[in-house]
PDB file of C-alpha atoms and ligand atoms in Angstrom:
ATOM      1  CA  MET A   1       0.000   0.000   0.000  1.00 89.00           C
ATOM      2  CA  ASP A   2       1.210   3.492  -0.819  1.00 95.00           C
ATOM      3  CA  PHE A   3       0.757   5.974   1.999  1.00 97.00           C
ATOM      4  CA  SER A   4       2.810   8.715   0.369  1.00 97.00           C
ATOM      5  CA  LYS A   5       1.347  12.132  -0.395  1.00 95.00           C
ATOM      6  CA  GLN A   6       2.766  15.039  -2.325  1.00 95.00           C
ATOM      7  CA  SER A   7       2.379  18.754  -1.977  1.00 95.00           C
ATOM      8  CA  SER A   8       3.592  21.204  -4.599  1.00 97.00           C
ATOM      9  CA  PHE A   9       2.586  24.513  -6.092  1.00 98.00           C
ATOM     10  CA  GLU A  10       3.131  26.527  -9.232  1.00 98.00           C
ATOM     11  CA  TYR A  11       4.541  30.024  -9.301  1.00 98.00           C
ATOM     12  CA  LEU A  12       5.799  32.399 -11.946  1.00 98.00           C
ATOM     13  CA  SER A  13       9.476  33.200 -12.227  1.00 98.00           C
ATOM     14  CA  HIS A  14      10.179  36.292 -14.325  1.00 98.00           C
ATOM     15  CA  PRO A  15      13.844  36.698 -15.346  1.00 98.00           C
ATOM     16  CA  ASP A  16      13.600  40.347 -14.260  1.00 98.00           C
ATOM     17  CA  SER A  17      11.003  43.035 -13.633  1.00 98.00           C
ATOM     18  CA  SER A  18      10.711  44.139 -17.273  1.00 98.00           C
ATOM     19  CA  SER A  19       8.033  41.535 -18.051  1.00 98.00           C
ATOM     20  CA  LEU A  20       5.758  42.513 -15.130  1.00 98.00           C
ATOM     21  CA  SER A  21       2.433  44.289 -15.585  1.00 98.00           C
ATOM     22  CA  PRO A  22       2.682  48.048 -14.919  1.00 98.00           C
ATOM     23  CA  GLU A  23       0.696  47.602 -11.673  1.00 98.00           C
ATOM     24  CA  ASP A  24       2.965  44.826 -10.355  1.00 98.00           C
ATOM     25  CA  LEU A  25       6.076  46.724 -11.407  1.00 98.00           C
ATOM     26  CA  GLN A  26       4.928  49.809  -9.522  1.00 98.00           C
ATOM     27  CA  LEU A  27       4.248  47.817  -6.359  1.00 98.00           C
ATOM     28  CA  LEU A  28       7.621  46.083  -6.566  1.00 98.00           C
ATOM     29  CA  GLN A  29       9.369  49.438  -7.047  1.00 98.00           C
ATOM     30  CA  GLU A  30       7.628  50.687  -3.892  1.00 98.00           C
ATOM     31  CA  ALA A  31       8.933  47.677  -1.944  1.00 98.00           C
ATOM     32  CA  ARG A  32      12.426  48.162  -3.337  1.00 98.00           C
ATOM     33  CA  THR A  33      12.469  51.869  -2.494  1.00 98.00           C
ATOM     34  CA  VAL A  34      11.001  51.606   0.988  1.00 98.00           C
ATOM     35  CA  THR A  35      13.884  49.326   2.090  1.00 98.00           C
ATOM     36  CA  ALA A  36      15.770  52.600   2.688  1.00 98.00           C
ATOM     37  CA  GLN A  37      13.416  53.267   5.610  1.00 98.00           C
ATOM     38  CA  ALA A  38      14.112  49.982   7.409  1.00 98.00           C
ATOM     39  CA  TYR A  39      15.519  50.036  10.930  1.00 99.00           C
ATOM     40  CA  ALA A  40      17.946  47.138  10.772  1.00 98.00           C
ATOM     41  CA  PRO A  41      21.157  48.225  12.524  1.00 98.00           C
ATOM     42  CA  TYR A  42      21.847  44.688  13.791  1.00 98.00           C
ATOM     43  CA  SER A  43      21.366  42.560  10.690  1.00 98.00           C
ATOM     44  CA  LYS A  44      22.022  45.299   8.121  1.00 98.00           C
ATOM     45  CA  PHE A  45      19.416  43.450   6.084  1.00 98.00           C
ATOM     46  CA  ASN A  46      16.836  46.047   5.088  1.00 98.00           C
ATOM     47  CA  VAL A  47      13.494  44.598   4.049  1.00 99.00           C
ATOM     48  CA  GLY A  48      10.620  46.482   2.429  1.00 98.00           C
ATOM     49  CA  ALA A  49       7.023  45.438   1.863  1.00 99.00           C
ATOM     50  CA  ALA A  50       4.405  47.252  -0.190  1.00 99.00           C
ATOM     51  CA  ILE A  51       0.762  46.273  -0.023  1.00 99.00           C
ATOM     52  CA  LEU A  52      -1.903  47.018  -2.599  1.00 98.00           C
ATOM     53  CA  LEU A  53      -5.315  46.993  -0.973  1.00 98.00           C
ATOM     54  CA  GLU A  54      -8.563  46.116  -2.672  1.00 98.00           C
ATOM     55  CA  ASN A  55      -9.591  49.821  -2.585  1.00 97.00           C
ATOM     56  CA  GLY A  56      -6.416  50.814  -4.453  1.00 98.00           C
ATOM     57  CA  ALA A  57      -4.640  52.189  -1.367  1.00 98.00           C
ATOM     58  CA  LEU A  58      -0.946  51.486  -0.917  1.00 98.00           C
ATOM     59  CA  VAL A  59       0.624  50.692   2.460  1.00 98.00           C
ATOM     60  CA  ARG A  60       4.352  50.263   3.046  1.00 98.00           C
ATOM     61  CA  GLY A  61       6.287  48.585   5.834  1.00 98.00           C
ATOM     62  CA  THR A  62       9.897  47.883   6.758  1.00 99.00           C
ATOM     63  CA  ASN A  63      11.603  45.639   9.277  1.00 98.00           C
ATOM     64  CA  GLN A  64      12.007  47.199  12.712  1.00 98.00           C
ATOM     65  CA  GLU A  65      14.750  45.600  14.772  1.00 98.00           C
ATOM     66  CA  ASN A  66      15.458  45.817  18.478  1.00 98.00           C
ATOM     67  CA  ALA A  67      18.483  45.424  20.748  1.00 98.00           C
ATOM     68  CA  SER A  68      16.440  42.626  22.280  1.00 98.00           C
ATOM     69  CA  PHE A  69      16.487  40.669  19.025  1.00 98.00           C
ATOM     70  CA  PRO A  70      13.192  38.740  19.352  1.00 98.00           C
ATOM     71  CA  ALA A  71      11.333  42.039  19.773  1.00 98.00           C
ATOM     72  CA  GLY A  72      12.149  42.902  16.159  1.00 98.00           C
ATOM     73  CA  ILE A  73       9.406  42.621  13.553  1.00 98.00           C
ATOM     74  CA  CYS A  74       9.544  41.774   9.859  1.00 99.00           C
ATOM     75  CA  ALA A  75       8.543  44.185   7.104  1.00 99.00           C
ATOM     76  CA  GLU A  76       5.648  41.982   5.990  1.00 98.00           C
ATOM     77  CA  ARG A  77       3.997  41.998   9.410  1.00 98.00           C
ATOM     78  CA  VAL A  78       4.575  45.732   9.848  1.00 98.00           C
ATOM     79  CA  ALA A  79       2.832  46.346   6.511  1.00 98.00           C
ATOM     80  CA  LEU A  80      -0.028  43.937   7.251  1.00 98.00           C
ATOM     81  CA  SER A  81      -0.667  45.443  10.694  1.00 98.00           C
ATOM     82  CA  ALA A  82      -0.549  48.949   9.273  1.00 98.00           C
ATOM     83  CA  SER A  83      -2.973  48.010   6.470  1.00 98.00           C
ATOM     84  CA  SER A  84      -5.455  46.485   8.849  1.00 98.00           C
ATOM     85  CA  SER A  85      -5.207  49.430  11.255  1.00 98.00           C
ATOM     86  CA  LEU A  86      -5.396  52.202   8.668  1.00 98.00           C
ATOM     87  CA  HIS A  87      -7.934  50.497   6.387  1.00 98.00           C
ATOM     88  CA  PRO A  88      -9.981  48.153   8.574  1.00 98.00           C
ATOM     89  CA  GLY A  89     -12.045  45.625   6.667  1.00 97.00           C
ATOM     90  CA  VAL A  90     -10.339  46.330   3.334  1.00 98.00           C
ATOM     91  CA  ALA A  91      -8.816  43.200   1.807  1.00 98.00           C
ATOM     92  CA  VAL A  92      -5.148  42.898   0.903  1.00 98.00           C
ATOM     93  CA  ASN A  93      -4.808  42.174  -2.810  1.00 98.00           C
ATOM     94  CA  THR A  94      -1.046  41.879  -3.280  1.00 98.00           C
ATOM     95  CA  ILE A  95       2.105  42.228  -1.191  1.00 99.00           C
ATOM     96  CA  ALA A  96       5.478  42.926  -2.777  1.00 99.00           C
ATOM     97  CA  VAL A  97       8.590  42.122  -0.751  1.00 99.00           C
ATOM     98  CA  SER A  98      12.116  43.275  -1.485  1.00 98.00           C
ATOM     99  CA  TYR A  99      15.320  43.846   0.474  1.00 98.00           C
ATOM    100  CA  HIS A 100      18.688  45.531   0.449  1.00 98.00           C
ATOM    101  CA  ASN A 101      21.433  43.467   2.027  1.00 98.00           C
ATOM    102  CA  LEU A 102      24.048  45.976   3.186  1.00 98.00           C
ATOM    103  CA  ASN A 103      26.516  43.105   3.750  1.00 98.00           C
ATOM    104  CA  GLY A 104      26.073  41.319   0.461  1.00 98.00           C
ATOM    105  CA  SER A 105      24.048  41.011  -2.694  1.00 98.00           C
ATOM    106  CA  SER A 106      20.377  41.811  -3.228  1.00 98.00           C
ATOM    107  CA  ASP A 107      19.811  40.207  -6.608  1.00 98.00           C
ATOM    108  CA  ALA A 108      17.665  37.143  -5.787  1.00 98.00           C
ATOM    109  CA  PRO A 109      14.135  36.922  -4.390  1.00 98.00           C
ATOM    110  CA  ILE A 110      13.585  36.219  -0.687  1.00 98.00           C
ATOM    111  CA  SER A 111      10.386  34.742   0.627  1.00 97.00           C
ATOM    112  CA  PRO A 112       8.626  35.484   3.921  1.00 98.00           C
ATOM    113  CA  CYS A 113       9.803  33.793   7.119  1.00 98.00           C
ATOM    114  CA  GLY A 114       7.663  31.198   8.880  1.00 98.00           C
ATOM    115  CA  ILE A 115       5.978  33.631  11.273  1.00 98.00           C
ATOM    116  CA  CYS A 116       5.091  35.941   8.381  1.00 98.00           C
ATOM    117  CA  ARG A 117       3.663  32.992   6.425  1.00 98.00           C
ATOM    118  CA  GLN A 118       1.446  32.140   9.385  1.00 98.00           C
ATOM    119  CA  THR A 119       0.392  35.792   9.652  1.00 98.00           C
ATOM    120  CA  LEU A 120      -0.352  36.028   5.931  1.00 98.00           C
ATOM    121  CA  SER A 121      -2.473  32.909   6.251  1.00 98.00           C
ATOM    122  CA  GLU A 122      -4.515  34.470   9.068  1.00 98.00           C
ATOM    123  CA  TYR A 123      -5.156  37.545   6.893  1.00 98.00           C
ATOM    124  CA  GLU A 124      -6.277  35.351   4.010  1.00 98.00           C
ATOM    125  CA  ASN A 125      -8.681  33.528   6.299  1.00 98.00           C
ATOM    126  CA  ARG A 126     -10.020  36.795   7.706  1.00 97.00           C
ATOM    127  CA  GLN A 127     -10.667  38.302   4.307  1.00 98.00           C
ATOM    128  CA  GLN A 128     -11.645  35.040   2.615  1.00 98.00           C
ATOM    129  CA  GLN A 129      -9.606  35.912  -0.430  1.00 98.00           C
ATOM    130  CA  PRO A 130      -6.070  35.136  -1.555  1.00 98.00           C
ATOM    131  CA  ILE A 131      -3.083  37.431  -1.129  1.00 98.00           C
ATOM    132  CA  ARG A 132      -0.723  37.485  -4.116  1.00 98.00           C
ATOM    133  CA  LEU A 133       2.986  37.831  -3.475  1.00 98.00           C
ATOM    134  CA  ILE A 134       5.626  39.519  -5.599  1.00 99.00           C
ATOM    135  CA  LEU A 135       9.128  38.617  -4.418  1.00 99.00           C
ATOM    136  CA  SER A 136      12.348  40.120  -5.701  1.00 98.00           C
ATOM    137  CA  GLY A 137      15.621  41.730  -4.644  1.00 98.00           C
ATOM    138  CA  GLN A 138      16.743  45.115  -5.916  1.00 98.00           C
ATOM    139  CA  THR A 139      17.414  43.468  -9.284  1.00 98.00           C
ATOM    140  CA  GLY A 140      17.070  40.047 -10.871  1.00 98.00           C
ATOM    141  CA  LYS A 141      14.363  37.394 -10.838  1.00 98.00           C
ATOM    142  CA  VAL A 142      10.827  38.140  -9.740  1.00 98.00           C
ATOM    143  CA  PHE A 143       8.647  35.378  -8.287  1.00 98.00           C
ATOM    144  CA  ILE A 144       4.868  35.733  -8.352  1.00 98.00           C
ATOM    145  CA  ILE A 145       2.895  33.476  -6.036  1.00 98.00           C
ATOM    146  CA  GLN A 146      -0.878  33.368  -6.373  1.00 98.00           C
ATOM    147  CA  THR A 147      -1.753  32.818  -2.719  1.00 98.00           C
ATOM    148  CA  ALA A 148       0.128  32.900   0.584  1.00 98.00           C
ATOM    149  CA  ARG A 149      -1.484  29.532   1.346  1.00 97.00           C
ATOM    150  CA  HIS A 150       0.922  27.916  -1.107  1.00 98.00           C
ATOM    151  CA  LEU A 151       3.834  28.916   1.102  1.00 98.00           C
ATOM    152  CA  LEU A 152       2.523  27.117   4.172  1.00 97.00           C
ATOM    153  CA  PRO A 153       1.230  23.609   3.546  1.00 96.00           C
ATOM    154  CA  MET A 154      -0.708  22.003   6.410  1.00 96.00           C
ATOM    155  CA  VAL A 155      -1.186  25.411   7.998  1.00 96.00           C
ATOM    156  CA  PHE A 156      -2.618  25.643  11.495  1.00 95.00           C
ATOM    157  CA  SER A 157      -5.749  27.796  11.598  1.00 95.00           C
ATOM    158  CA  ALA A 158      -8.898  28.540  13.588  1.00 94.00           C
ATOM    159  CA  GLU A 159     -10.537  25.618  11.766  1.00 94.00           C
ATOM    160  CA  ASP A 160      -8.315  23.237  13.714  1.00 96.00           C
ATOM    161  CA  MET A 161      -9.615  24.550  17.042  1.00 95.00           C
ATOM    162  CA  LYS A 162     -13.281  23.762  16.396  1.00 96.00           C
TER     163      LYS A 162
HETATM  164  N1  LIG B   1      13.122  39.965   7.651  1.00 90.69           N
HETATM  165  C1  LIG B   1      11.996  40.537   7.154  1.00 90.69           C
HETATM  166  O1  LIG B   1      11.645  41.679   7.492  1.00 90.69           O
HETATM  167  N2  LIG B   1      11.268  39.833   6.257  1.00 90.69           N
HETATM  168  C2  LIG B   1      11.626  38.630   5.735  1.00 90.69           C
HETATM  169  O2  LIG B   1      10.918  38.090   4.889  1.00 90.69           O
HETATM  170  C3  LIG B   1      12.859  37.976   6.185  1.00 90.69           C
HETATM  171  C4  LIG B   1      13.555  38.629   7.319  1.00 90.69           C
HETATM  172  C5  LIG B   1      13.953  40.744   8.563  1.00 90.69           C
HETATM  173  C6  LIG B   1      13.991  40.284   9.991  1.00 90.69           C
HETATM  174  C7  LIG B   1      15.309  40.865  10.447  1.00 90.69           C
HETATM  175  O3  LIG B   1      15.125  42.228  10.806  1.00 90.69           O
HETATM  176  C8  LIG B   1      16.176  40.836   9.200  1.00 90.69           C
HETATM  177  O4  LIG B   1      15.289  40.721   8.108  1.00 90.69           O
HETATM  178  C9  LIG B   1      17.181  39.696   9.167  1.00 90.69           C
HETATM  179  O5  LIG B   1      16.561  38.490   9.436  1.00 90.69           O
END
């Protein structure tokens, strides 16, 4: 008997940002630019997130570090919290994430950390609609992922607590 299961997902990999739609390109540029506003004196890894809301509003966030390292917060969660606070009840359509590594290169996409994936999943459940992700460094490849759910298979959610 075969008990094995598989989990996989499809995403788009653009060789660079020139093949993006104008809307996606603009959002990615926002994420790239806002990295300059990160507070990351410890890691020197500046991350920027730009969110396009369903009402067309744009909300930006950057990572905010702390001398007590675990108190730091990622750019994605800063942007999501800001969106939900400034525009309550308005769904997140797309989040673009970029970074500027002051110690190295910034030419390949990064994807959200585990806590941010869990947080994105909670937002998707709240709004009952997918959140697209655009992931890229300052240059180079751009990954487009259709829903944050794809990044966290077997996610834990409120459903599991019923
Ligand atoms: N960081 C983010 O803001 N988002 C990510 O997707 C990955 C990591 C931050 C956390 C910390 O301030 C720094 O990058 C290095 O881990």
